Short mmCIF file of C-alpha atoms and ligand atoms in Angstrom, two decimals:
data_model
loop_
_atom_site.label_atom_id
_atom_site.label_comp_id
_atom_site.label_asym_id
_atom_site.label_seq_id
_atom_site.Cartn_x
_atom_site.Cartn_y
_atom_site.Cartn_z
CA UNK A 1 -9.42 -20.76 42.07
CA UNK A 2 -6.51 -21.99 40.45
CA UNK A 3 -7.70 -21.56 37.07
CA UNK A 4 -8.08 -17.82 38.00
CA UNK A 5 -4.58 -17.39 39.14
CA UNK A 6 -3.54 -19.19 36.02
CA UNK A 7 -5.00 -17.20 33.55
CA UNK A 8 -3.86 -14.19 35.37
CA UNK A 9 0.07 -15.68 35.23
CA UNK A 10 -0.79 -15.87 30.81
CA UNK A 11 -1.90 -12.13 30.86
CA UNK A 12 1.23 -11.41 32.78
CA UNK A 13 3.47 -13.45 30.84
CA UNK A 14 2.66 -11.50 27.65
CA UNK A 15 2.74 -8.26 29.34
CA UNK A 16 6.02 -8.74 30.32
CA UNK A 17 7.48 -11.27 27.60
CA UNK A 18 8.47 -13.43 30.26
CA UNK A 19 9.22 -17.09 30.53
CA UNK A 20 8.47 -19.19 33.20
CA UNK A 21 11.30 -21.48 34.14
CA UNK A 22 10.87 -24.52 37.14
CA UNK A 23 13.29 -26.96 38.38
CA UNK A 24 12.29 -30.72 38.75
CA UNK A 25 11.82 -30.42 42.63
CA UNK A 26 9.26 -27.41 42.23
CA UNK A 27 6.02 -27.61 43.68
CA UNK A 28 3.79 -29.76 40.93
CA UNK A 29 1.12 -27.30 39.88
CA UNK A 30 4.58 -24.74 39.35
CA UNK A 31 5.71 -27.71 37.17
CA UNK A 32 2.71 -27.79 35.32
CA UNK A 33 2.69 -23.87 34.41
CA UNK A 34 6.19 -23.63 33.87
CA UNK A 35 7.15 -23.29 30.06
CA UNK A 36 10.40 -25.66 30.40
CA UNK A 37 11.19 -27.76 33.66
CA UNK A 38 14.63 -29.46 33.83
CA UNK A 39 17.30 -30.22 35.87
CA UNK A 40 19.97 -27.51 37.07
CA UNK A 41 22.15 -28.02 33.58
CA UNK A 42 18.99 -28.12 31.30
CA UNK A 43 17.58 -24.91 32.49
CA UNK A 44 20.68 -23.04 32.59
CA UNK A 45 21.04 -23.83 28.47
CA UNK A 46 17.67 -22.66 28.16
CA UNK A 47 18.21 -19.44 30.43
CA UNK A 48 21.26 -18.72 27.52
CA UNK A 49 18.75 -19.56 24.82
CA UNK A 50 15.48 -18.09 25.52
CA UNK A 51 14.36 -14.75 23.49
CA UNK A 52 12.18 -13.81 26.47
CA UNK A 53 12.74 -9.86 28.10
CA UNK A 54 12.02 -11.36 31.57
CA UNK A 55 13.14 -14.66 32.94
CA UNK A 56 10.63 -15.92 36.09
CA UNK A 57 13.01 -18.51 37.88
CA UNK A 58 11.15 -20.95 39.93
CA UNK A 59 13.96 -22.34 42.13
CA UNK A 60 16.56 -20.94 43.71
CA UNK A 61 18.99 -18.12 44.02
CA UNK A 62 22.35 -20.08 42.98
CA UNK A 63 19.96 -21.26 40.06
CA UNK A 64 18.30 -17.81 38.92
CA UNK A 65 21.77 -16.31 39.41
CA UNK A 66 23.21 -18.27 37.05
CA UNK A 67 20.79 -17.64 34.41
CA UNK A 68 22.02 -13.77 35.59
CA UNK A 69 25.40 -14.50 34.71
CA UNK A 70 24.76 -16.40 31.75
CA UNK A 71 21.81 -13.68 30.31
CA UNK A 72 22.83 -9.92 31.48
CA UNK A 73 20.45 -8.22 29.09
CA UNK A 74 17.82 -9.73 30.55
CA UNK A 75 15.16 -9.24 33.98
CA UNK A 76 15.74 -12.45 36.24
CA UNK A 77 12.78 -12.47 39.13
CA UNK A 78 13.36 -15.03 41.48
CA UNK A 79 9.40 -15.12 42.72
CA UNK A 80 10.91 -15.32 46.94
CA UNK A 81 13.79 -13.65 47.42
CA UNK A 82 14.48 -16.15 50.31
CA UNK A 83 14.55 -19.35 48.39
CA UNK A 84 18.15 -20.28 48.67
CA UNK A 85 20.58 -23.36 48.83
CA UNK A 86 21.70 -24.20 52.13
CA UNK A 87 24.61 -26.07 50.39
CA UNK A 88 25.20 -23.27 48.28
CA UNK A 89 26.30 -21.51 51.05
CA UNK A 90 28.23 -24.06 52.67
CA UNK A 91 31.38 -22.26 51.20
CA UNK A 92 32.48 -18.39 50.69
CA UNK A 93 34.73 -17.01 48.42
CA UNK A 94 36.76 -16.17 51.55
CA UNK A 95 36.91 -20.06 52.34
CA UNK A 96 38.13 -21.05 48.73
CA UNK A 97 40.37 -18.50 48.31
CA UNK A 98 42.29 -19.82 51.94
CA UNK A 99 41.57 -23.65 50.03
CA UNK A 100 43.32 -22.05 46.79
CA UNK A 101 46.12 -20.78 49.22
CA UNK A 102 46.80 -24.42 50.44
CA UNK A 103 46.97 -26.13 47.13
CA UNK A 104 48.27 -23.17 44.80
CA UNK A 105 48.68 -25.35 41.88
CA UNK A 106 45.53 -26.92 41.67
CA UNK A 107 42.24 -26.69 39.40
CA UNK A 108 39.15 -25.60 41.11
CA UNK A 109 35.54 -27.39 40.01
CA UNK A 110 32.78 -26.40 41.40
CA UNK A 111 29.37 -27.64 41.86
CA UNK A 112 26.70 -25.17 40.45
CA UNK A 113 25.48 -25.13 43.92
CA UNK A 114 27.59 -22.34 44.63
CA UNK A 115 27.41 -18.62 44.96
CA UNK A 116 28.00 -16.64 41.94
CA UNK A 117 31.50 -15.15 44.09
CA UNK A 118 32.41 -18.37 44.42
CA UNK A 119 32.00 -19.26 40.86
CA UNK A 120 33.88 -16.19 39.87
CA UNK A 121 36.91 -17.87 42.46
CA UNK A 122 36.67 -21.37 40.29
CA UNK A 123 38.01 -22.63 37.16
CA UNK A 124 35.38 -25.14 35.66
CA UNK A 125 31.27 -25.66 37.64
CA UNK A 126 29.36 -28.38 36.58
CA UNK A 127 26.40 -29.86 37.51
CA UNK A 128 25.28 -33.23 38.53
CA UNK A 129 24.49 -34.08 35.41
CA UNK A 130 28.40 -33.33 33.78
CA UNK A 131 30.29 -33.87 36.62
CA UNK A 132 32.18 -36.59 35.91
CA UNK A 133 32.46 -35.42 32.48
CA UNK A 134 33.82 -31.94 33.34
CA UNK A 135 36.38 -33.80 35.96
CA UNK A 136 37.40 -36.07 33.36
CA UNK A 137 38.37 -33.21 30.95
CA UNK A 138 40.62 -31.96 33.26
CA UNK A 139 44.58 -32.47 32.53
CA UNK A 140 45.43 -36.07 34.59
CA UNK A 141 48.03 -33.93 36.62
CA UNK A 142 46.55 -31.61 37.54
CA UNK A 143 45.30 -31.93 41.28
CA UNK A 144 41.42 -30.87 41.60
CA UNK A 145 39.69 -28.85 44.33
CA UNK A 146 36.20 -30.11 43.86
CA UNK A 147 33.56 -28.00 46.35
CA UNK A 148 31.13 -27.61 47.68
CA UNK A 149 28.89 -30.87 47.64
CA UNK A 150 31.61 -33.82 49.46
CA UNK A 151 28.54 -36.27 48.19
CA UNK A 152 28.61 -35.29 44.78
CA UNK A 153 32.46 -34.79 45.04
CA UNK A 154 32.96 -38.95 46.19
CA UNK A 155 31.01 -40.00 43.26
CA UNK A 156 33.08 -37.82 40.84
CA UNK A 157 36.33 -39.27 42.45
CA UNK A 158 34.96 -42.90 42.04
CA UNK A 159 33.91 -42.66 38.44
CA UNK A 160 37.48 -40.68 37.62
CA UNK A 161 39.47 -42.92 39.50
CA UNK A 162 40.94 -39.38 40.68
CA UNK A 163 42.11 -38.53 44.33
CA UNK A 164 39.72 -34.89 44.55
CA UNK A 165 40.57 -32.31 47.35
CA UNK A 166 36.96 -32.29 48.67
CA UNK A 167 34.68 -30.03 50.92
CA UNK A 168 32.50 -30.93 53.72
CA UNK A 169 29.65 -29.55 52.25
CA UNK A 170 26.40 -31.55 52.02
CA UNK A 171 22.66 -31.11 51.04
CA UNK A 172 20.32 -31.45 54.71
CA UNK A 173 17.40 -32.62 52.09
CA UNK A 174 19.20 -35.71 50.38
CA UNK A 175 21.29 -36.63 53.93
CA UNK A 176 18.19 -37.46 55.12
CA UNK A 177 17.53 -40.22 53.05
CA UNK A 178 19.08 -43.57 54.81
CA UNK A 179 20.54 -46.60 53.94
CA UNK A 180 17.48 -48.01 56.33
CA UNK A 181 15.48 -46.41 54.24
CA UNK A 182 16.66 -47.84 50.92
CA UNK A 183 16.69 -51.39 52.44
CA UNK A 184 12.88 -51.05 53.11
CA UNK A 185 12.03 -50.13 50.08
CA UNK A 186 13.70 -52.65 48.26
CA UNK A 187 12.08 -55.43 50.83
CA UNK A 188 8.48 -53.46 49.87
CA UNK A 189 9.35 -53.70 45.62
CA UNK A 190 12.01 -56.08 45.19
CA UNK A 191 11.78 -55.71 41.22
CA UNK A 192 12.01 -51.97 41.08
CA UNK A 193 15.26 -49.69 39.98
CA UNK A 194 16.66 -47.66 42.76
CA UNK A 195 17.30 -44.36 41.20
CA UNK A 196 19.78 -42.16 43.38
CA UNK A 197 20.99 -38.36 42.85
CA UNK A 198 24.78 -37.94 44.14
CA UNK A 199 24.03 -35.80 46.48
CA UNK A 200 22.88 -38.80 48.39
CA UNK A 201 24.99 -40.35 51.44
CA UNK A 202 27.89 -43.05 49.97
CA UNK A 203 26.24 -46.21 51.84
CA UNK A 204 22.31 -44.93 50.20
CA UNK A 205 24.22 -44.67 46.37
CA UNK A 206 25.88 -48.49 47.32
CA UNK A 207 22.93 -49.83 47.54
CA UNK A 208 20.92 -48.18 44.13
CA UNK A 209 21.36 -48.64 41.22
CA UNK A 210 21.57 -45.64 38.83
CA UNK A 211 22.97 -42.24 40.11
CA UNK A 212 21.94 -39.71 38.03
CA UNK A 213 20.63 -36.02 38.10
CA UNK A 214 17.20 -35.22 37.99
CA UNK A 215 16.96 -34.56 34.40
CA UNK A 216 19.17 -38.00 33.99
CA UNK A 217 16.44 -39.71 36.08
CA UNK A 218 13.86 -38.89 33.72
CA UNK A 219 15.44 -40.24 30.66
CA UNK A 220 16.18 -43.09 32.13
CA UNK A 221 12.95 -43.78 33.73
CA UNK A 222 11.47 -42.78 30.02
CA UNK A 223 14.13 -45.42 27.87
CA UNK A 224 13.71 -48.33 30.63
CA UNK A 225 11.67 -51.59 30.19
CA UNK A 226 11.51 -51.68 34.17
CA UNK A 227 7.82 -50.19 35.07
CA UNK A 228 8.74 -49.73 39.29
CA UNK A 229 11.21 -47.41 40.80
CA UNK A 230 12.14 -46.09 43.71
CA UNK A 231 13.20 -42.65 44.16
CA UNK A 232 16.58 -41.40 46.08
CA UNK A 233 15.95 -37.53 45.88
CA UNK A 234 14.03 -34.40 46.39
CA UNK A 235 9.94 -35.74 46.05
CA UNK A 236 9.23 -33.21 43.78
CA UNK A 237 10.72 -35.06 41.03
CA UNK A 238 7.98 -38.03 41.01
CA UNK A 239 5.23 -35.45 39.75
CA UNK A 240 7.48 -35.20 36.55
CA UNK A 241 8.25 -39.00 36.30
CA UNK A 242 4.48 -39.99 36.84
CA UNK A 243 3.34 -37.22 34.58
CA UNK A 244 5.62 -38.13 31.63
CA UNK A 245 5.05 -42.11 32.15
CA UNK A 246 1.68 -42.41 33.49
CA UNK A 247 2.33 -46.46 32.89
CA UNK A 248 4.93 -46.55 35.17
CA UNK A 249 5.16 -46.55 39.28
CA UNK A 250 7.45 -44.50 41.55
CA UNK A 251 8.39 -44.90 45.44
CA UNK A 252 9.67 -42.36 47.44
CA UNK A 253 13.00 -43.54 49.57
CA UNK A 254 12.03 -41.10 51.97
CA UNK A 255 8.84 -39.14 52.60
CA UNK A 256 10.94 -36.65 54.10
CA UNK A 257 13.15 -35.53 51.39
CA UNK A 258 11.67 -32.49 50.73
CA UNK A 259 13.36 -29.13 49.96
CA UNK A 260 11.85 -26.50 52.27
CA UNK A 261 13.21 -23.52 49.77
CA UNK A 262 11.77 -25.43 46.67
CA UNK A 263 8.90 -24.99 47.98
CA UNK A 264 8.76 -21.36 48.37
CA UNK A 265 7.61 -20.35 45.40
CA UNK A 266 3.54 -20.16 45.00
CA UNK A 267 1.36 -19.27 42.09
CA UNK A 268 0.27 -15.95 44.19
CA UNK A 269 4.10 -15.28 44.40
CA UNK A 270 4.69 -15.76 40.42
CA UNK A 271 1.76 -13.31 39.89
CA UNK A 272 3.52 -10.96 42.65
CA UNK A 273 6.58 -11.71 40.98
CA UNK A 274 5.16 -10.52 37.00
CA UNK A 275 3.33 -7.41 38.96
CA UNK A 276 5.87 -5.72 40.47
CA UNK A 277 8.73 -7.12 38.41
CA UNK A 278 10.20 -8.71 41.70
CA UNK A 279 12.98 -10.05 42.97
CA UNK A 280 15.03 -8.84 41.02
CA UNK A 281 18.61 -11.24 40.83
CA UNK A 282 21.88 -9.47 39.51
CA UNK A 283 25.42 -9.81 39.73
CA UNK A 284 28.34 -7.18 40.24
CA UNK A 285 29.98 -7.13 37.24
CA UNK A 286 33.08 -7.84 37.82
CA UNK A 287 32.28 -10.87 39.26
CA UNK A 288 29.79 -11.77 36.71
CA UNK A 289 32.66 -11.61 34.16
CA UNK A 290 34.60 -13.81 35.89
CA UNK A 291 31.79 -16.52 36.92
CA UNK A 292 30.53 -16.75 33.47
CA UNK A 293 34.09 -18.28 32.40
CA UNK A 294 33.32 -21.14 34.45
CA UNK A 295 29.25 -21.56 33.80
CA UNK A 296 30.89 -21.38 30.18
CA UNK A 297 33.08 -24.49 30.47
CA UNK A 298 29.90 -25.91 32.22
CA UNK A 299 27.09 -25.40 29.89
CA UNK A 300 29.95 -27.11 27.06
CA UNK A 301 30.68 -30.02 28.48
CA UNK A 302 27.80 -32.53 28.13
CA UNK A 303 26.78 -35.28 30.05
CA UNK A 304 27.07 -38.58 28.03
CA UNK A 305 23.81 -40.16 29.16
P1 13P B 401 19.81 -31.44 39.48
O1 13P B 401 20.74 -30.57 38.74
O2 13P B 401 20.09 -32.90 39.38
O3 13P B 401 18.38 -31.15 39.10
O4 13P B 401 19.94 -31.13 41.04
C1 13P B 401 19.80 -29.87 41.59
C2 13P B 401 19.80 -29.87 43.03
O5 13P B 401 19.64 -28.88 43.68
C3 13P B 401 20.03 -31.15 43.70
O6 13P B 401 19.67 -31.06 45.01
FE1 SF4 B 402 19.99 -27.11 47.70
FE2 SF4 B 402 19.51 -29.58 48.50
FE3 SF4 B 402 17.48 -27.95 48.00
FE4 SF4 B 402 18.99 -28.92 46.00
S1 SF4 B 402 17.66 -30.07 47.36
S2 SF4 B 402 18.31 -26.81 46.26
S3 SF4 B 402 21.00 -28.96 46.97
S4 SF4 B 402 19.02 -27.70 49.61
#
């Protein structure tokens, strides 16, 4: 059956000179299809790079609208058109502009989980993966709005050493995972490396020991001697980490970390997707002009592991 739908998706593909994109946390048999899987950074450089007419984005909107901003000439399909980031939408433009109003002199960063309106409101976005790297960058006194992720935006402000003007914004998939949770793990395989995304809760990223982005996760699980660790973030990531080192073993934290929108997309929606040339993502603009400054600043900065 699936070999059918497959070969259907390659007939598609070259019908439409499209390339199939997928984000670490994407359904595993998406992963497998997928001409490049990454984490948010790595397949934003690619979106800018790739020759391809059509770009099939298998994540979600904040992602496939920043390969939008970054790629105008081209057709981005987001396969559901309600795959979204509930932390993306933790903040409007409306909210940051009243946040800019409050602190008039200082920088904005924000997280690439963010809508493209938003991005066009901020100075610098990073990712995960260049955070600290894009904070660091930043004049020393200059104060720094950092939204919307307040996870993400504690572990910049600890590896900075600067005092961030944070947002309460927070990812329902990675608060899930416990400090309880960690601790049991640990008990079950005390010689594995605790592997934590920053999105995670501050007590779950005490207790591990590398935060790092899902792309960061799989060099490091790819460089280490260590042959068990556990796994602080979305479960979709552990089909990538067993695939690329079948030697190795890898725990879950939490069964329940799972991203509900991640899991949207479907190989009958990819072939929907390539049919109809659906859904279409685009951005005013006006405000693409004016997001693409920051994605700019993002996709230069790199992350130094
Ligand atoms: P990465 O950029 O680390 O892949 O993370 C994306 C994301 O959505 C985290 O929840
Ligand atoms: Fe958004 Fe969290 Fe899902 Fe990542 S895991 S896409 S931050 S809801």
């Amino acid at each position: 059956m699936n070999e059918q739908l497959l070969g259907k998706i390659e007939k598609l593909k070259d019908k439409r000179e499209a390339v199939i994109l997928a984000h670490n946390y994407q359904p595993g048999e998406i992963q497998d299809l997928a001409d490049f899987t990454g984490d948010s950074l790595g397949l934003s450089i690619k979106a800018s790079q790739t020759e391809a007419e059509t770009i099939i984005f298998c994540g979600v909107r904040f992602m496939a609208e920043t390969a939008a901003i970054l790629s105008p000439e081209k057709t981005v399909l987001l396969p559901d058109k309600s795959a979204g980031c509930p932390l993306a939408d933790m903040i409007t433009a409306e909210q940051l502009r009243q946040l800019k109003k409050e602190h008039p002199d200082a920088l904005v960063v924000c997280y690439v989980n963010s809508s493209a309106e938003v991005k066009a409101q901020s100075d610098y976005c990073c990712t995960s993966a260049n955070a600290v790297e894009v904070v660091n960058s930043l004049p020393k006194d200059k104060r720094i709005i950092f939204i919307p992720d307040r996870h993400l935006g504690q572990f910049v402000a600890g590896r900075t050493g600067r005092d961030l003007i944070l947002w309460p914004g927070y990812c329902h998939v990675h608060v899930v995972i416990t400090e309880e949770d960690i601790k049991n793990a640990k008990a079950k395989y005390p010689d594995a490396i605790v592997m934590a995304h920053p999105e995670c809760t501050e007590p779950v990223k005490e207790l591990s020991d590398e935060l790092l982005s899902t792309g960061q996760m799989l060099k490091f699980a790819a460089k280490s001697p260590a042959k068990r660790f556990i796994i602080a973030t979305e479960i979709g990531i552990i089909h990538a980490l067993k695939k690329q080192n079948p030697e190795s073993e890898f725990y879950p934290a939490s069964d329940r970390a799972i991203c509900p929108n991640m899991k949207k997309i479907t190989l009958d929606k990819i072939i929907g997707s390539l049919e109809d040339m659906q859904h279409k993502v685009t951005v005013p603009e006006k405000i693409r002009i004016r997001a693409k400054k920051s994605i700019d600043r993002m996709v230069e900065v790199l992350p130094s592991r």
